[in-house]
Coordinates of C-alpha atoms and ligand atoms in Angstrom, one line a residue:
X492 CA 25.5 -4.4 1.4
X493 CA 27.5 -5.8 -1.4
X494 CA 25.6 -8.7 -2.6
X495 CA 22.1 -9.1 -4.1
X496 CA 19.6 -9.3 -1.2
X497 CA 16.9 -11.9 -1.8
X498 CA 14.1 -12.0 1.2
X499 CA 11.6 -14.6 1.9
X500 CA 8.5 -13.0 3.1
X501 CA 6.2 -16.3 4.5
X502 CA 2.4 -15.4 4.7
X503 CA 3.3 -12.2 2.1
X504 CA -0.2 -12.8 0.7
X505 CA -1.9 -11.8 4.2
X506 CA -2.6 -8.6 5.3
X507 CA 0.7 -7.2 7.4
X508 CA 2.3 -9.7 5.4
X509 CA 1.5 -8.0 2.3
X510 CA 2.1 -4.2 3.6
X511 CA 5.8 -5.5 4.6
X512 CA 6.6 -6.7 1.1
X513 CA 4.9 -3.6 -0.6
X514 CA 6.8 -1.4 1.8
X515 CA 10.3 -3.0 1.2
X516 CA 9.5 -3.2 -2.5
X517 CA 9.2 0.9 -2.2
X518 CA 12.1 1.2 0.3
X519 CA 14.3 -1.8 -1.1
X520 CA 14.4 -1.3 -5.1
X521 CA 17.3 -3.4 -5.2
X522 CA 16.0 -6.1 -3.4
X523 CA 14.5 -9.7 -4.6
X524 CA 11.3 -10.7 -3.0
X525 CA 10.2 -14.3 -2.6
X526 CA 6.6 -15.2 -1.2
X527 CA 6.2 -18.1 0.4
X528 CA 2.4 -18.3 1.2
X529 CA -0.2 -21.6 0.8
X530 CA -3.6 -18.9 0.5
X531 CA -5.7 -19.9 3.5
X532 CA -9.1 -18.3 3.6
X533 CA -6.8 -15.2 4.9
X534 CA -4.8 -15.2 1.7
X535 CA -5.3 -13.7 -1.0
X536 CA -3.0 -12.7 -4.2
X537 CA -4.5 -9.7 -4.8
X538 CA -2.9 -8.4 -2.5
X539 CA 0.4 -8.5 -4.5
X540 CA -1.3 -6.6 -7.7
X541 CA 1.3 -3.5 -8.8
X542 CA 3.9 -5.7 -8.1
X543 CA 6.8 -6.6 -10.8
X544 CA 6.9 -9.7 -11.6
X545 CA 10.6 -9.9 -12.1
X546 CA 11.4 -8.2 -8.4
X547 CA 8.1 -10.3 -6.6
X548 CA 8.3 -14.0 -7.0
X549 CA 5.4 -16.1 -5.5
X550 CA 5.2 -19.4 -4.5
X551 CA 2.3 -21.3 -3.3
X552 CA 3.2 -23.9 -0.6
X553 CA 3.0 -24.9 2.8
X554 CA 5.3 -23.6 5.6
X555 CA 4.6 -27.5 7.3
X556 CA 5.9 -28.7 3.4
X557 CA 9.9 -29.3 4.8
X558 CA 11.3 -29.5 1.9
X559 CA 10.0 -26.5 -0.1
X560 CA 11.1 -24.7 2.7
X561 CA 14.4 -25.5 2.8
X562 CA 14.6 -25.2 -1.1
X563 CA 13.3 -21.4 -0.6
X564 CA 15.3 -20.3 2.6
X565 CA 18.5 -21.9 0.7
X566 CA 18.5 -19.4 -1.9
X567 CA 17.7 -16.6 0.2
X568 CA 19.7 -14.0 2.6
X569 CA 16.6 -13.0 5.3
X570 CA 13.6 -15.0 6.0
X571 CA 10.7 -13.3 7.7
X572 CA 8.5 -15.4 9.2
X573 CA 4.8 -13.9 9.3
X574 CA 2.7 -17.0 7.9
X575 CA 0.1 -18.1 11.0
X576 CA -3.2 -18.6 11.8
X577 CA -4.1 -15.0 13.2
X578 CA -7.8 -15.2 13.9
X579 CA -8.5 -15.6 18.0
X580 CA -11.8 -16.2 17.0
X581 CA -11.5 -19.0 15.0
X582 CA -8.6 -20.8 17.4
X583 CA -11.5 -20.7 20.5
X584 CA -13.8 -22.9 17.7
X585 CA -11.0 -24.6 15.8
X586 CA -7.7 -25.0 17.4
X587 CA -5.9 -27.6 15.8
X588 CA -4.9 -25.4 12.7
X589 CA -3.0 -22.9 15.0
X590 CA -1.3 -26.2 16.2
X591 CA 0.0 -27.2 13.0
X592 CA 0.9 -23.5 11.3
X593 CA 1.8 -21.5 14.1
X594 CA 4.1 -24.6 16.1
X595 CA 5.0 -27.0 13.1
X596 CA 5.0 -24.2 10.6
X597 CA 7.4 -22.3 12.5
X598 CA 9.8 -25.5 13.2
X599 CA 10.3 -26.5 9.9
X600 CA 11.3 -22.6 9.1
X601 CA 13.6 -22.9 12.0
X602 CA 15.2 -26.5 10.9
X603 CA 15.8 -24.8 7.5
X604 CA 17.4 -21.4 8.5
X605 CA 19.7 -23.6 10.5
X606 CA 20.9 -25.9 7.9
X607 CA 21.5 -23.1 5.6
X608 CA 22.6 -20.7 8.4
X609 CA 20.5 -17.6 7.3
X610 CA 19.3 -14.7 9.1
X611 CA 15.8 -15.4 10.5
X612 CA 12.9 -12.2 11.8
X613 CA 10.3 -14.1 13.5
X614 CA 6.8 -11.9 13.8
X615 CA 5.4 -12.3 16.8
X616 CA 2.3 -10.7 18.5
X617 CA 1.7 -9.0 22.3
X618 CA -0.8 -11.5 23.1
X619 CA 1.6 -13.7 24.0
X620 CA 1.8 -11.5 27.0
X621 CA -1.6 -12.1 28.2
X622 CA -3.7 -9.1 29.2
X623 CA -2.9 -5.8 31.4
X624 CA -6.2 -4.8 33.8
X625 CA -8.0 -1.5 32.2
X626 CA -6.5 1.0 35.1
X627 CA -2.9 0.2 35.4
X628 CA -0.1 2.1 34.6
X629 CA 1.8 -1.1 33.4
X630 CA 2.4 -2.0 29.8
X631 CA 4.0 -5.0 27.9
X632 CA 8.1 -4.9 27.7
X633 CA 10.6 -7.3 26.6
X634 CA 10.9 -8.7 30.0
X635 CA 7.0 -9.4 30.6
X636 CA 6.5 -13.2 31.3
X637 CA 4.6 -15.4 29.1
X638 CA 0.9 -15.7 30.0
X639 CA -1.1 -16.6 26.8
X640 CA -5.0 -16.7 26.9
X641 CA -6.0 -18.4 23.8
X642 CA -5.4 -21.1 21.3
X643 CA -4.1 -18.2 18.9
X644 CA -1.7 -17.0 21.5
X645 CA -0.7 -20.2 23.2
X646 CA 0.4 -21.4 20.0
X647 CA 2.7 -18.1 19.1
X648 CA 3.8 -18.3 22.3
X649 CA 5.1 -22.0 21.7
X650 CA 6.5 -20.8 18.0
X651 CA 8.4 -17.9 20.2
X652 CA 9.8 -20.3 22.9
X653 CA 10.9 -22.6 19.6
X654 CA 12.7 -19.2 18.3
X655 CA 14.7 -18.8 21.6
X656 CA 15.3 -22.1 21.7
X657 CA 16.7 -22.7 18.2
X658 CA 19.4 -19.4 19.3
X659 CA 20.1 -20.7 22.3
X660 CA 21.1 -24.6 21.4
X661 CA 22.0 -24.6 17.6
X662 CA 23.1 -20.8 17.4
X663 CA 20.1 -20.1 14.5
X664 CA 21.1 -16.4 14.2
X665 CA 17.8 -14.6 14.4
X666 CA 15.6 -11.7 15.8
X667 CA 12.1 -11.6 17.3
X668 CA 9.0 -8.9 17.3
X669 CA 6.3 -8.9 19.1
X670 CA 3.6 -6.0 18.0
X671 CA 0.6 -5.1 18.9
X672 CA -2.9 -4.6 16.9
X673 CA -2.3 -3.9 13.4
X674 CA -4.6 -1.5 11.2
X675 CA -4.6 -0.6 7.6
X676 CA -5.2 -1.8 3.7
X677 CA -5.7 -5.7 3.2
X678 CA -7.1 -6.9 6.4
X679 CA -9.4 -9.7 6.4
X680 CA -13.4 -8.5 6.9
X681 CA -13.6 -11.0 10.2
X682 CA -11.3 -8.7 12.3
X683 CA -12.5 -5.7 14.3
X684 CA -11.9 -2.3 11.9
X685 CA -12.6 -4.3 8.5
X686 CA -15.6 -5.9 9.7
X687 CA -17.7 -3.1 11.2
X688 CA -16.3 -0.7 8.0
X689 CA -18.1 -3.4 6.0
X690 CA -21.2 -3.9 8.0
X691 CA -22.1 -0.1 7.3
X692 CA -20.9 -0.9 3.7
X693 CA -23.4 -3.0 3.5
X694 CA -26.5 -1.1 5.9
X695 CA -25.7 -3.1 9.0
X696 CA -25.0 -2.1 12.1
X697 CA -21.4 -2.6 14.0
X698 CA -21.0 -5.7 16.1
X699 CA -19.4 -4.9 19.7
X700 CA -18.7 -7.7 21.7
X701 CA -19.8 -7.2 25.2
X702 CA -19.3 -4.4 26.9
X703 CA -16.8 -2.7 24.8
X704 CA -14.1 -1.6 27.3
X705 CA -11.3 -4.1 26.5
X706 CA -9.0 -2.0 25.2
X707 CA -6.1 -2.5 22.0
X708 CA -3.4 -0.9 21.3
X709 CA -3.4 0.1 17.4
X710 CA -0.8 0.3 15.1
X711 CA -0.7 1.2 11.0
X712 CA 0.2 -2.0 9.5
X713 CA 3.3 0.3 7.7
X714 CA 4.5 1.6 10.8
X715 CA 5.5 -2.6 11.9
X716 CA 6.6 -2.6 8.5
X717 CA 9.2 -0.2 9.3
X718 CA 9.7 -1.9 12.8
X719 CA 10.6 -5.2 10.9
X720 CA 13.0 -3.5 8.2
X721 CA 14.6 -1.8 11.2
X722 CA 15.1 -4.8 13.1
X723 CA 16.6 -6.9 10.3
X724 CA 19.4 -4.3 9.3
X725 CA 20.1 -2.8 12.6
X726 CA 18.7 -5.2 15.5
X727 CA 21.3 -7.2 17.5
X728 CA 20.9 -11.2 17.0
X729 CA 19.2 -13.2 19.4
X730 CA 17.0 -10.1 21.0
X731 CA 13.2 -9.5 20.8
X732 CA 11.8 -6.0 20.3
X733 CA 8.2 -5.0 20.9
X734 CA 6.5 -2.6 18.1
X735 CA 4.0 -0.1 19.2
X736 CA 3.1 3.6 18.5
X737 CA 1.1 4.3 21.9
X738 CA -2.6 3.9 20.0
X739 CA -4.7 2.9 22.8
X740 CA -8.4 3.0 22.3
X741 CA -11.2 0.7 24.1
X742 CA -13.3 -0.9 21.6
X743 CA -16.3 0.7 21.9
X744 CA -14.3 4.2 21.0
X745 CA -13.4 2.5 18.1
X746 CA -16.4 1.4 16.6
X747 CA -17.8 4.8 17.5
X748 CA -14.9 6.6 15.4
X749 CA -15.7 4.4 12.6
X750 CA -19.7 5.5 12.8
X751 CA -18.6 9.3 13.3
X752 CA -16.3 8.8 10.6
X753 CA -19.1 7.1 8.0
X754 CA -21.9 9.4 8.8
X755 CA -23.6 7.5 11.3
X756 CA -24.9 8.3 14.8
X757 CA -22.2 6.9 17.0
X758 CA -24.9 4.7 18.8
X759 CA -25.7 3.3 16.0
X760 CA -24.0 -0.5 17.3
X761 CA -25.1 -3.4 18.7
X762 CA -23.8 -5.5 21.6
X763 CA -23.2 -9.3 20.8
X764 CA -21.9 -12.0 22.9
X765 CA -18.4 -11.5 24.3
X766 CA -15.3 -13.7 23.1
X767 CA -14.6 -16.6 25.7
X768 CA -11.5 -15.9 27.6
X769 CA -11.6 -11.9 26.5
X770 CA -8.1 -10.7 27.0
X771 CA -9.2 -7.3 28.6
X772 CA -6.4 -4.9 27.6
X773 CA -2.8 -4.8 25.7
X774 CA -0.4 -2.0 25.7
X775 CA 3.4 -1.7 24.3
X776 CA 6.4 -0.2 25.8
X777 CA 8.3 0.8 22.8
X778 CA 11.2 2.7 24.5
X779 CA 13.6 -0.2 23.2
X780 CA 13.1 -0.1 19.5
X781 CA 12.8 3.6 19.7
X782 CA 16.4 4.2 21.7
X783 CA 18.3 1.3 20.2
X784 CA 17.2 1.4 16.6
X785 CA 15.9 5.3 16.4
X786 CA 12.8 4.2 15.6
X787 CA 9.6 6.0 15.3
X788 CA 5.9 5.2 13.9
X789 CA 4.4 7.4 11.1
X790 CA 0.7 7.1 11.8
X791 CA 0.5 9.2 15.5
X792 CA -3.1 10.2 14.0
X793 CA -5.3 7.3 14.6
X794 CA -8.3 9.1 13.8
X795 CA -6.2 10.0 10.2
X796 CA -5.2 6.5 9.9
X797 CA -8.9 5.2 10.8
X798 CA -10.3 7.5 7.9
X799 CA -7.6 6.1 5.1
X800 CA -8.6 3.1 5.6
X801 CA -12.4 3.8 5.4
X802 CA -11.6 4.8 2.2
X803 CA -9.8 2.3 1.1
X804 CA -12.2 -0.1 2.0
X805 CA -15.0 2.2 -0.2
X806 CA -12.5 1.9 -2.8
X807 CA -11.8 -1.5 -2.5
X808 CA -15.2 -3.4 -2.8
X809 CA -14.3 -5.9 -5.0
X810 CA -11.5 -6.7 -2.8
X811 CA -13.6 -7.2 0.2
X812 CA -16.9 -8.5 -0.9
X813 CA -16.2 -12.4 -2.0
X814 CA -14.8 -12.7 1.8
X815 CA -17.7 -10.8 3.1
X816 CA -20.9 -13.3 3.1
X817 CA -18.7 -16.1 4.1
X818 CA -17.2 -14.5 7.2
X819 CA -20.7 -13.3 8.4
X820 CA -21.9 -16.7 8.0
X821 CA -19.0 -18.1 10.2
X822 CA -19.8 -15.3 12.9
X823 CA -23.4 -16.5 13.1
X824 CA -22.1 -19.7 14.0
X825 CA -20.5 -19.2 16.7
X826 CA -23.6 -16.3 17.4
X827 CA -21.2 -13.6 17.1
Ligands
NAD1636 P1 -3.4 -13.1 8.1 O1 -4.3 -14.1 8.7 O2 -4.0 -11.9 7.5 O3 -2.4 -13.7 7.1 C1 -1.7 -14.9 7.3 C2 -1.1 -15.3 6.0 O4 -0.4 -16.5 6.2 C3 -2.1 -15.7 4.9 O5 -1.7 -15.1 3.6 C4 -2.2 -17.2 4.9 O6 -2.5 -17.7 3.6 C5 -0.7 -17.5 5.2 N1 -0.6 -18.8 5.8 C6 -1.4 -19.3 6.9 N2 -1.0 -20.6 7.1 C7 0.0 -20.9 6.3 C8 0.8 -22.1 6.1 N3 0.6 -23.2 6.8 N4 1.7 -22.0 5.1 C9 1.9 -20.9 4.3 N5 1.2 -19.8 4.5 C10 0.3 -19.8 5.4 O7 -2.5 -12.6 9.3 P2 -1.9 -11.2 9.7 O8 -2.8 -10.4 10.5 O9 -1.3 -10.6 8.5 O10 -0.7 -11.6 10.7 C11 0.6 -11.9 10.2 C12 1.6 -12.2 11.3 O11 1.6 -11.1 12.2 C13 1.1 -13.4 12.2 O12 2.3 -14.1 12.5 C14 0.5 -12.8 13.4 O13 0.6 -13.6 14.5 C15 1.3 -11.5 13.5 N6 0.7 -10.4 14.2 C16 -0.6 -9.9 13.7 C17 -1.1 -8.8 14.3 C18 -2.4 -8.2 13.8 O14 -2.9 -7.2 14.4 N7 -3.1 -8.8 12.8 C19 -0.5 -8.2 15.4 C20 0.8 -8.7 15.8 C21 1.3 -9.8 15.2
TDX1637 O1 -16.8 -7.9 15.5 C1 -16.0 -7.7 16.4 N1 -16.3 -7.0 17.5 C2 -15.5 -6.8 18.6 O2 -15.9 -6.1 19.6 C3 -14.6 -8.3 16.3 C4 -14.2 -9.0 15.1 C5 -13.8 -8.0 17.4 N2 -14.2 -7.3 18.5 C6 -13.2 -7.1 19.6 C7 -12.4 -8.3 20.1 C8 -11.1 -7.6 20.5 O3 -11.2 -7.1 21.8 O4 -12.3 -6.1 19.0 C9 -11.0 -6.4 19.5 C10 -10.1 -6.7 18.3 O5 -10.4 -7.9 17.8 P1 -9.7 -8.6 16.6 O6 -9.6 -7.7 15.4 O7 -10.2 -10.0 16.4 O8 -8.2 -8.6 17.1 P2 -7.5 -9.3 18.5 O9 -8.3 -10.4 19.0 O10 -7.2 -8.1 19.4 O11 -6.1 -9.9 17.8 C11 -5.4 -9.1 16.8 O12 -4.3 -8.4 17.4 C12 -3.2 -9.2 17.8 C13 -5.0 -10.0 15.7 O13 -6.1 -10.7 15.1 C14 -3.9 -11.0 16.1 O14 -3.4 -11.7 15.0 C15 -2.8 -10.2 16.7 O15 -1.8 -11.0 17.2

C-alpha cells in the first residue's frame, strides 16, 4: 500500500479493543492509530501505556457524538468498529445503554463512513446467533439465522442488520466479524476468567452460575486480533466471517482450570444464581476465514493461554484492583 494508512480503532481503550491496536502497532509499524473511545466504566487508558505517542493518538468522545465522528473517520483509511456495551449482565439490569451505544453508536459510524466513503470492519459477537443445545454436533456459520437472547445481543444483532443494510442500499463498503468468547490481558474483572482469577487474588472463592454446563467457546484476544487484520487487508467487501479457534470448555471446567491452575482444590467454587435467559452453549465454524483468508489461531493451548493470563493478572494488580470492589458490589446487587 502506497499511502500512509491511518486506522480508527472505536472502543481501543477496552479490552479486545486494546489487544487489536497493540497488536497492529507490533505488526503495522508504519501505520497511524487513532482511538476513538468515551472511557465507560469498561475503559480504561492504561491500557494504551508503551504506546508512542506520535504513532497512537487518543481521543475521548462519544461514538453517539455525530460530528466528532465524522471529523475522525474523514481523516482516516479503515474504521474498526469495536466500541459497545459488552456486559450481558449489566443489559438484563440496565438495557437502555446497549440501546443507545450498540444501535445509535453504530449508526452514526455507518452515516460517517458513507459520507466519506471509507472502508468500514464492524466487530460483531456469536451471540447474535442465539445458543446451540449441549449435545449437538451443530455449530454457528455464516449462514446461521439471527436468534438473539439478551438485551446485549439483541442490540448487536440490530447494529449488524444496520451494517448489512448500509452495503446493501448506500453501497458503505465494509466487512463484518462475528467471534466468539475472548480471553486474555485487559479484561474487565466483571467477566467470567478475570473475575474468578481475582476472587482467589483476593481469598475468595469462584462464583459459578448455576449449574455450570453452559458451555463457551474461548478464544486469545490476539488470535481475533489477527482475524480482524486479516479481514481488513484480505476479506472480500460486503461479507461476514466468524472467528473461532475450536476452544470449547463448559464453565464449570473452566473455573476448575483456573483453581488447578492457582493452587487450589478444584472444588473449591461456589454456585450462585444463574443469569436470566442463560444462553446454554456457543460454538464457531471457522472453516471460512481459515480457507479463504489462510487463517489460523495462535493460542490452540487453552490451558497455556489460561495460565498467561493468571499471571498477568498477578502481575497486574494495580491494574485490576480500583475496578475490583466496585464490580463485586454491582454483582451483589443483582445477588450474583
Ligand atoms: P469492553 O466493554 O471491554 O470495551 C468496550 C470499550 O468501548 C470501552 O473502552 C468503552 O469505554 C468503549 N465505549 C463504550 N461505549 C462507548 C461509546 N458510546 N462511545 C465510545 N466508546 C465507547 O468490550 P470488549 O469485550 O473489548 O468488546 C469489544 C467488542 O467486541 C464489542 O463490540 C463486543 O460486542 C465484541 N465482542 C466481544 C467479545 C468478548 O468476548 N468480550 C466476543 C465477541 C465480540
Ligand atoms: O461470575 C461469573 N460466573 C459465571 O458462571 C460470570 C461473570 C460469568 N459466568 C458464566 C456466564 C457465561 O455462561 O460464564 C460464562 C461467560 O460469561 P461472561 O464472561 O459474562 O461472557 P458471555 O456472557 O459469554 O459474553 C461474552 O462473550 C461474547 C462477552 O461478554 C460478550 O461481549 C461477547 O459478545
Amino acid at each position: 500500500m502506497d499511502r500512509k494508512v491511518n486506522i480508527l480503532v472505536t472502543g481501543g481503550a477496552g479490552f479486545i479493543g486494546a489487544n487489536f491496536v497493540h497488536y497492529i502497532y507490533k505488526q503495522r509499524p508504519d501505520w497511524q492509530i487513532t482511538v476513538l473511545d468515551c472511557l465507560t466504566y469498561a475503559g480504561n487508558l492504561a491500557n494504551l501505556d508503551g504506546l508512542n505517542e506520535s504513532r497512537v493518538k487518543f481521543v475521548k468522545g462519544n461514538i453517539c457524538d455525530g460530528e466528532t465522528v465524522a471529523r475522525l473517520v474523514k481523516e482516516c483509511y479503515y474504521v474498526v468498529h469495536f466500541a459497545a456495551e459488552s456486559h450481558v449482565d449489566n443489559s438484563v439490569h440496565s438495557p437502555w445503554p446497549f440501546v443507545q451505544t450498540n444501535i445509535v453508536g453504530t449508526y452514526q459510524i455507518l452515516e460517517a463512513v458513507r459520507k466519506y466513503n471509507k472502508r468500514l470492519h464492524h466487530i460483531s459477537t456469536d451471540e447474535v446467533y442465539g445458543d446451540l443445545e449441549l449435545n449437538e454436533s451443530r455449530k454457528f456459520n455464516e449462514e446461521t439465522p439471527y436468534n438473539p437472547s439478551s438485551p446485549y445481543s439483541a442490540t448487536k444483532a440490530g447494529s449488524d442488520h444496520l451494517v448489512y443494510a448500509w452495503i446493501r442500499s448506500f453501497g458503505v463498503q465494509a466487512t463484518l466479524s462475528n467471534c466468539s468468547n475472548n480471553y486474555g490481558p485487559y479484561q474487565h474483572v466483571e467477566k467470567l476468567i478475570p473475575r474468578q482469577i481475582t476472587e482467589i487474588l483476593e481469598g475468595r472463592r469462584p462464583k459459578l452460575y448455576g449449574e455450570g454446563k453452559n458451555v463457551r467457546d474461548w478464544i486469545h484476544a490476539e488470535d481475533h486480533s489477527s482475524g480482524v487484520l486479516a479481514i481488513l487487508e484480505k476479506g472480500k467487501n460486503g461479507e461476514t466471517y466468524l472467528i473461532g479457534a475450536d476452544g470449547e470448555r463448559s464453565n464449570r471446567e473452566v473455573i476448575e482450570l483456573i483453581l488447578k491452575n492457582m493452587g487450589k482444590d478444584t472444588t473449591d467454587f461456589d454456585h450462585v444464581a444463574d443469569r436470566p435467559g442463560h444462553d446454554m452453549r456457543y460454538a464457531i465454524d471457522s472453516t471460512k476465514i481459515r480457507g479463504e483468508l489462510g487463517w489460523t489461531p495462535k493460542y490452540t493451548d487453552f490451558e497455556q493461554g489460561l495460565k498467561d493470563t493468571i499471571a498477568w493478572y498477578k502481575n497486574n494488580e494495580a491494574w485490576w484492583k480500583p475496578q475490583k470492589a466496585i464490580t463485586e458490589a454491582k454483582y451483589l446487587e443483582i445477588g450474583r
